[in-house]
mmCIF file of C-alpha atoms and ligand atoms in Angstrom:
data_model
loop_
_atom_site.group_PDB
_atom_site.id
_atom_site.type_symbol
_atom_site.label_atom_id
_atom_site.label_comp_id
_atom_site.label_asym_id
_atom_site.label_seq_id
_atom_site.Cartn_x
_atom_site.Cartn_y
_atom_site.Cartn_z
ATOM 1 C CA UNK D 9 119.487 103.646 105.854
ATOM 2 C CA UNK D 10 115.974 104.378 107.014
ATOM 3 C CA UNK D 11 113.022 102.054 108.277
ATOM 4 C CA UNK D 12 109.962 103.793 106.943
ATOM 5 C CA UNK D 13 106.594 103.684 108.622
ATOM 6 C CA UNK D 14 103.830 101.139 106.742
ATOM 7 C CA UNK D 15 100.878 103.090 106.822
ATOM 8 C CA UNK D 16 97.805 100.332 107.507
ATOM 9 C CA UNK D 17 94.555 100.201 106.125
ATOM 10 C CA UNK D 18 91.876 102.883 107.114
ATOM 11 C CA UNK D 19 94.792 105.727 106.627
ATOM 12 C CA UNK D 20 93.022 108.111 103.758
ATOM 13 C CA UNK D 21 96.876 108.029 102.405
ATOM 14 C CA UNK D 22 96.399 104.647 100.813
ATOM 15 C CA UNK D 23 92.649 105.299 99.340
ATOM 16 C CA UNK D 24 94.272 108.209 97.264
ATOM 17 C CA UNK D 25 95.726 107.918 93.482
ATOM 18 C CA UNK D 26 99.202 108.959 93.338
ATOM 19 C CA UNK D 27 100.789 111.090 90.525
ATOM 20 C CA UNK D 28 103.596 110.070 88.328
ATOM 21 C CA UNK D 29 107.215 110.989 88.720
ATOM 22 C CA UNK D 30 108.058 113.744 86.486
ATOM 23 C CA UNK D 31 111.818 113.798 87.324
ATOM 24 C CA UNK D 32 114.044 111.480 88.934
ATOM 25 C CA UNK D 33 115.647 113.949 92.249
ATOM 26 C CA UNK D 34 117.851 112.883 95.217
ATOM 27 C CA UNK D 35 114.981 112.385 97.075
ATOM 28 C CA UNK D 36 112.881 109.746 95.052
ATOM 29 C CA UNK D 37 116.055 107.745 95.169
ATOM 30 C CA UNK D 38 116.680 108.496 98.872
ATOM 31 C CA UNK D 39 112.938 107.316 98.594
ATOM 32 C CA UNK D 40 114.088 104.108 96.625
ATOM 33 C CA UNK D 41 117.040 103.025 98.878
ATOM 34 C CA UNK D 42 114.402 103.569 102.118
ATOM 35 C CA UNK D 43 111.639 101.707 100.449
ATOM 36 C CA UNK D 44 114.543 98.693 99.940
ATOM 37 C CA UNK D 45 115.332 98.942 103.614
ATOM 38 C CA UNK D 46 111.810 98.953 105.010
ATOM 39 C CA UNK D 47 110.770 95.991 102.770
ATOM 40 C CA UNK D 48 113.674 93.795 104.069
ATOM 41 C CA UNK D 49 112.972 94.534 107.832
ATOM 42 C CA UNK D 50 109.091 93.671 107.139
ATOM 43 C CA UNK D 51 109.657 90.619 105.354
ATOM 44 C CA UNK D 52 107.857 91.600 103.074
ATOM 45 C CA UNK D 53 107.937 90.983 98.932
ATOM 46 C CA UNK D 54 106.886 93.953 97.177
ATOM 47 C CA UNK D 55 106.170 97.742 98.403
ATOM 48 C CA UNK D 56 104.335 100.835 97.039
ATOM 49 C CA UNK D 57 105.351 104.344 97.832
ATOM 50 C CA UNK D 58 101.748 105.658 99.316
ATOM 51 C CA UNK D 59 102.186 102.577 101.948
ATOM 52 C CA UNK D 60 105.539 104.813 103.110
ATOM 53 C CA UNK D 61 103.000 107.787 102.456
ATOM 54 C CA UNK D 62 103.980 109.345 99.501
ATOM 55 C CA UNK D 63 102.169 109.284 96.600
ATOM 56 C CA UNK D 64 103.797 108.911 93.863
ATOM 57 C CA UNK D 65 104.389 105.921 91.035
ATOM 58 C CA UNK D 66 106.859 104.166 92.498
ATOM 59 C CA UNK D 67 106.605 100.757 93.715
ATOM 60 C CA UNK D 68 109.295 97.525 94.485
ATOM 61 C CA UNK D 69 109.342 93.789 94.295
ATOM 62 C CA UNK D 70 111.850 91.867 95.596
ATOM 63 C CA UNK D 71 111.035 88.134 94.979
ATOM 64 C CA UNK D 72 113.955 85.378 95.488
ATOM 65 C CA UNK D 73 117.049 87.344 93.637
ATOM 66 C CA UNK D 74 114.400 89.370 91.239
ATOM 67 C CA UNK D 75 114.009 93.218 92.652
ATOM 68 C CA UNK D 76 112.573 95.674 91.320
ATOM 69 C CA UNK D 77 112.429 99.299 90.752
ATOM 70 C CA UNK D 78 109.474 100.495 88.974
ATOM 71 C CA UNK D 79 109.152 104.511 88.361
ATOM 72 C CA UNK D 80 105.549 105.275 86.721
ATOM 73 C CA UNK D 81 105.170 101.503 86.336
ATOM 74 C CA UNK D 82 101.934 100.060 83.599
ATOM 75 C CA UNK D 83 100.617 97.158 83.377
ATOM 76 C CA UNK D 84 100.749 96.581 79.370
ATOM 77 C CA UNK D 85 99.990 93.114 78.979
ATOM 78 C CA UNK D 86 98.758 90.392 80.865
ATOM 79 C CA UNK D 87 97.498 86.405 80.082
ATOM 80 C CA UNK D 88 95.472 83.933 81.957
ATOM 81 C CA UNK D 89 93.713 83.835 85.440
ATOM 82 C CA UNK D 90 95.000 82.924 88.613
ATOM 83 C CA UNK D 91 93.110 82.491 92.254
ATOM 84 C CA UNK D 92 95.792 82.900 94.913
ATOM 85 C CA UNK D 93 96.044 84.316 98.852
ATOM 86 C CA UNK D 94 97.124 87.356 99.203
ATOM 87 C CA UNK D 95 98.600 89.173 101.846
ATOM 88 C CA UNK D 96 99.775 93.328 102.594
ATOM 89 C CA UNK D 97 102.010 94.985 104.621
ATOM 90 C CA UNK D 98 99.244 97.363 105.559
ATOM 91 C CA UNK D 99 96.689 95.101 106.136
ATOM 92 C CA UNK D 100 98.394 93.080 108.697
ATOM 93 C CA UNK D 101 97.264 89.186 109.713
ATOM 94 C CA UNK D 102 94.492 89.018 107.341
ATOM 95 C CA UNK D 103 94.558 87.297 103.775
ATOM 96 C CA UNK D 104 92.232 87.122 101.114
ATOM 97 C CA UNK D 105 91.655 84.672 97.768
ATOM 98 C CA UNK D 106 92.229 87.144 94.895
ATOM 99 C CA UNK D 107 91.569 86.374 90.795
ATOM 100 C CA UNK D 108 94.759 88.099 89.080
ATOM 101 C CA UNK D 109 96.380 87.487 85.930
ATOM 102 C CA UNK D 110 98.275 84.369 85.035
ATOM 103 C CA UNK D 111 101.212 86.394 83.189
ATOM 104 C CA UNK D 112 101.575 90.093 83.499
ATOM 105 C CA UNK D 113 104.257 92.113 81.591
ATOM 106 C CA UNK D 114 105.054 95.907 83.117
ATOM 107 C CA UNK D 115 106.693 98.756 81.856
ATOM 108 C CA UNK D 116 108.670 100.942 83.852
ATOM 109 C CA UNK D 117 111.348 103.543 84.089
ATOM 110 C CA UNK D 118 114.337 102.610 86.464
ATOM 111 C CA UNK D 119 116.225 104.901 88.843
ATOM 112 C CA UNK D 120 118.238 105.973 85.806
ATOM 113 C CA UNK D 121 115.081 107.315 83.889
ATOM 114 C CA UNK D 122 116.094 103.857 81.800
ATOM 115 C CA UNK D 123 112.350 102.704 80.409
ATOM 116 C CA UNK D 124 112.192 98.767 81.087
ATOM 117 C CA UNK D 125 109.845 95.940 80.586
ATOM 118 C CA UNK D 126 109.741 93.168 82.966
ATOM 119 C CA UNK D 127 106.969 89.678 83.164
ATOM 120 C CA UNK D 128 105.943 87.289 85.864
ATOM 121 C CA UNK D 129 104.208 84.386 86.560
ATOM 122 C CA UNK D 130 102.717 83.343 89.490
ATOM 123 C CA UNK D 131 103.363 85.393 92.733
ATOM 124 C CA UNK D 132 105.569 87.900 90.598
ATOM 125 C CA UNK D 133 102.435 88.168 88.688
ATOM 126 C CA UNK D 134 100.486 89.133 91.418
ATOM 127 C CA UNK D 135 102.823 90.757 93.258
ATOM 128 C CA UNK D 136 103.243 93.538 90.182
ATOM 129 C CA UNK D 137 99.016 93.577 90.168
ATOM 130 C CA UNK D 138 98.915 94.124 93.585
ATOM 131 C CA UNK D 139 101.634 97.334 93.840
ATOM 132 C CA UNK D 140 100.236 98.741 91.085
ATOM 133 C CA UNK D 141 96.966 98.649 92.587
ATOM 134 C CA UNK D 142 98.163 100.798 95.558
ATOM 135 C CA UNK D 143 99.034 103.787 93.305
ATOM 136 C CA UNK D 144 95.590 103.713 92.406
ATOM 137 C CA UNK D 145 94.544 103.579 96.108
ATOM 138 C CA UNK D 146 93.096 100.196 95.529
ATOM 139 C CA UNK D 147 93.924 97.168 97.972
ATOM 140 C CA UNK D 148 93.621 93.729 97.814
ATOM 141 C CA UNK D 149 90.778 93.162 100.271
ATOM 142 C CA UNK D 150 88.625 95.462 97.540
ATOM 143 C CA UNK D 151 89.031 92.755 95.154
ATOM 144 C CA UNK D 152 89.094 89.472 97.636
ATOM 145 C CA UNK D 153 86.671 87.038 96.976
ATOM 146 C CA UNK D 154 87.385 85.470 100.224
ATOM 147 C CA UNK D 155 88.817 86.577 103.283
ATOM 148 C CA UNK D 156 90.611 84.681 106.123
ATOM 149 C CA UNK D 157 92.278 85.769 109.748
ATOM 150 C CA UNK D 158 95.666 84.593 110.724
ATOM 151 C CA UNK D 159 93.283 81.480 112.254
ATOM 152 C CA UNK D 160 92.264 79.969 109.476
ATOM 153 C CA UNK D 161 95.337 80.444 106.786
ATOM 154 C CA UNK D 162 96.215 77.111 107.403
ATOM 155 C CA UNK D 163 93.082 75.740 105.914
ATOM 156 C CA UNK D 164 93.206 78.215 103.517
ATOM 157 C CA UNK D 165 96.283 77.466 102.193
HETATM 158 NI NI1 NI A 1 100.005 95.738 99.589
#
């Protein structure tokens, strides 16, 4: 078990694109079973691998009992609009109103180089926009329309 360090915003690491996994090693599931760990002890619900700084297509989501491992992960079809406040590990005590996606479906390989689909609504929605977004070195705050300190989430919310 590892606790990895959450790179925060301003790091170049998270501006940069990351490149797909060609093969699935020891290490990218050492990787995996570290990315698990660090998620739980931040609380947090979903985690891309440039936030542990490396940068490649890997991201999780663990939301109530749904996790997952997405290797290489695409966005292939989505529905809808949402407006909801976001939040990211490495952008800590700020949150922002962000237009996503009502439904999004994702394909994916999983740690057995197994190709999977998986769909969301609502936060797991969002959740798979906003991982996928960091392996494209995009945050949140780049697509906030609004955003709000730890102050005024209250109101917010
Ligand atoms: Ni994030």
């Amino acid at each position: 078990m590892a606790i990895l360090n959450i790179l925060k915003e301003g790091d170049p690491t998270l501006r940069k694109k990351c490149r797909p996994v060609e093969e699935i090693t020891p290490r990218i599931l050492q990787l995996l079973d570290d990315m698990h760990d660090t998620l739980a002890v931040a609380q947090g619900v979903g985690l891309a691998a440039p936030q542990v700084g490396v940068l490649r297509r890997i991201v999780i989501v663990e939301i109530d009992d749904k996790k997952y491992e997405m290797i290489n992960p695409e966005i292939i079809e989505t529905k809808g609009k949402q407006e909801e406040i976001e939040a990211c590990l490495s952008v800590p005590d700020q949150y922002g109103l962000v237009k996503r996606p009502a439904w999004v479906k994702v394909r994916a390989m999983d740690r057995y180089g197994k190709i999977f689909e998986a769909e969301g609504t609502g936060l797991m929605a969002r959740c798979f926009c906003h991982e996928l977004d960091h392996l494209d070195g995009t945050l949140y705050i780049d697509r906030a329309i609004e955003m709000y300190g730890p102050d005024d989430i209250e109101d917010a919310k």
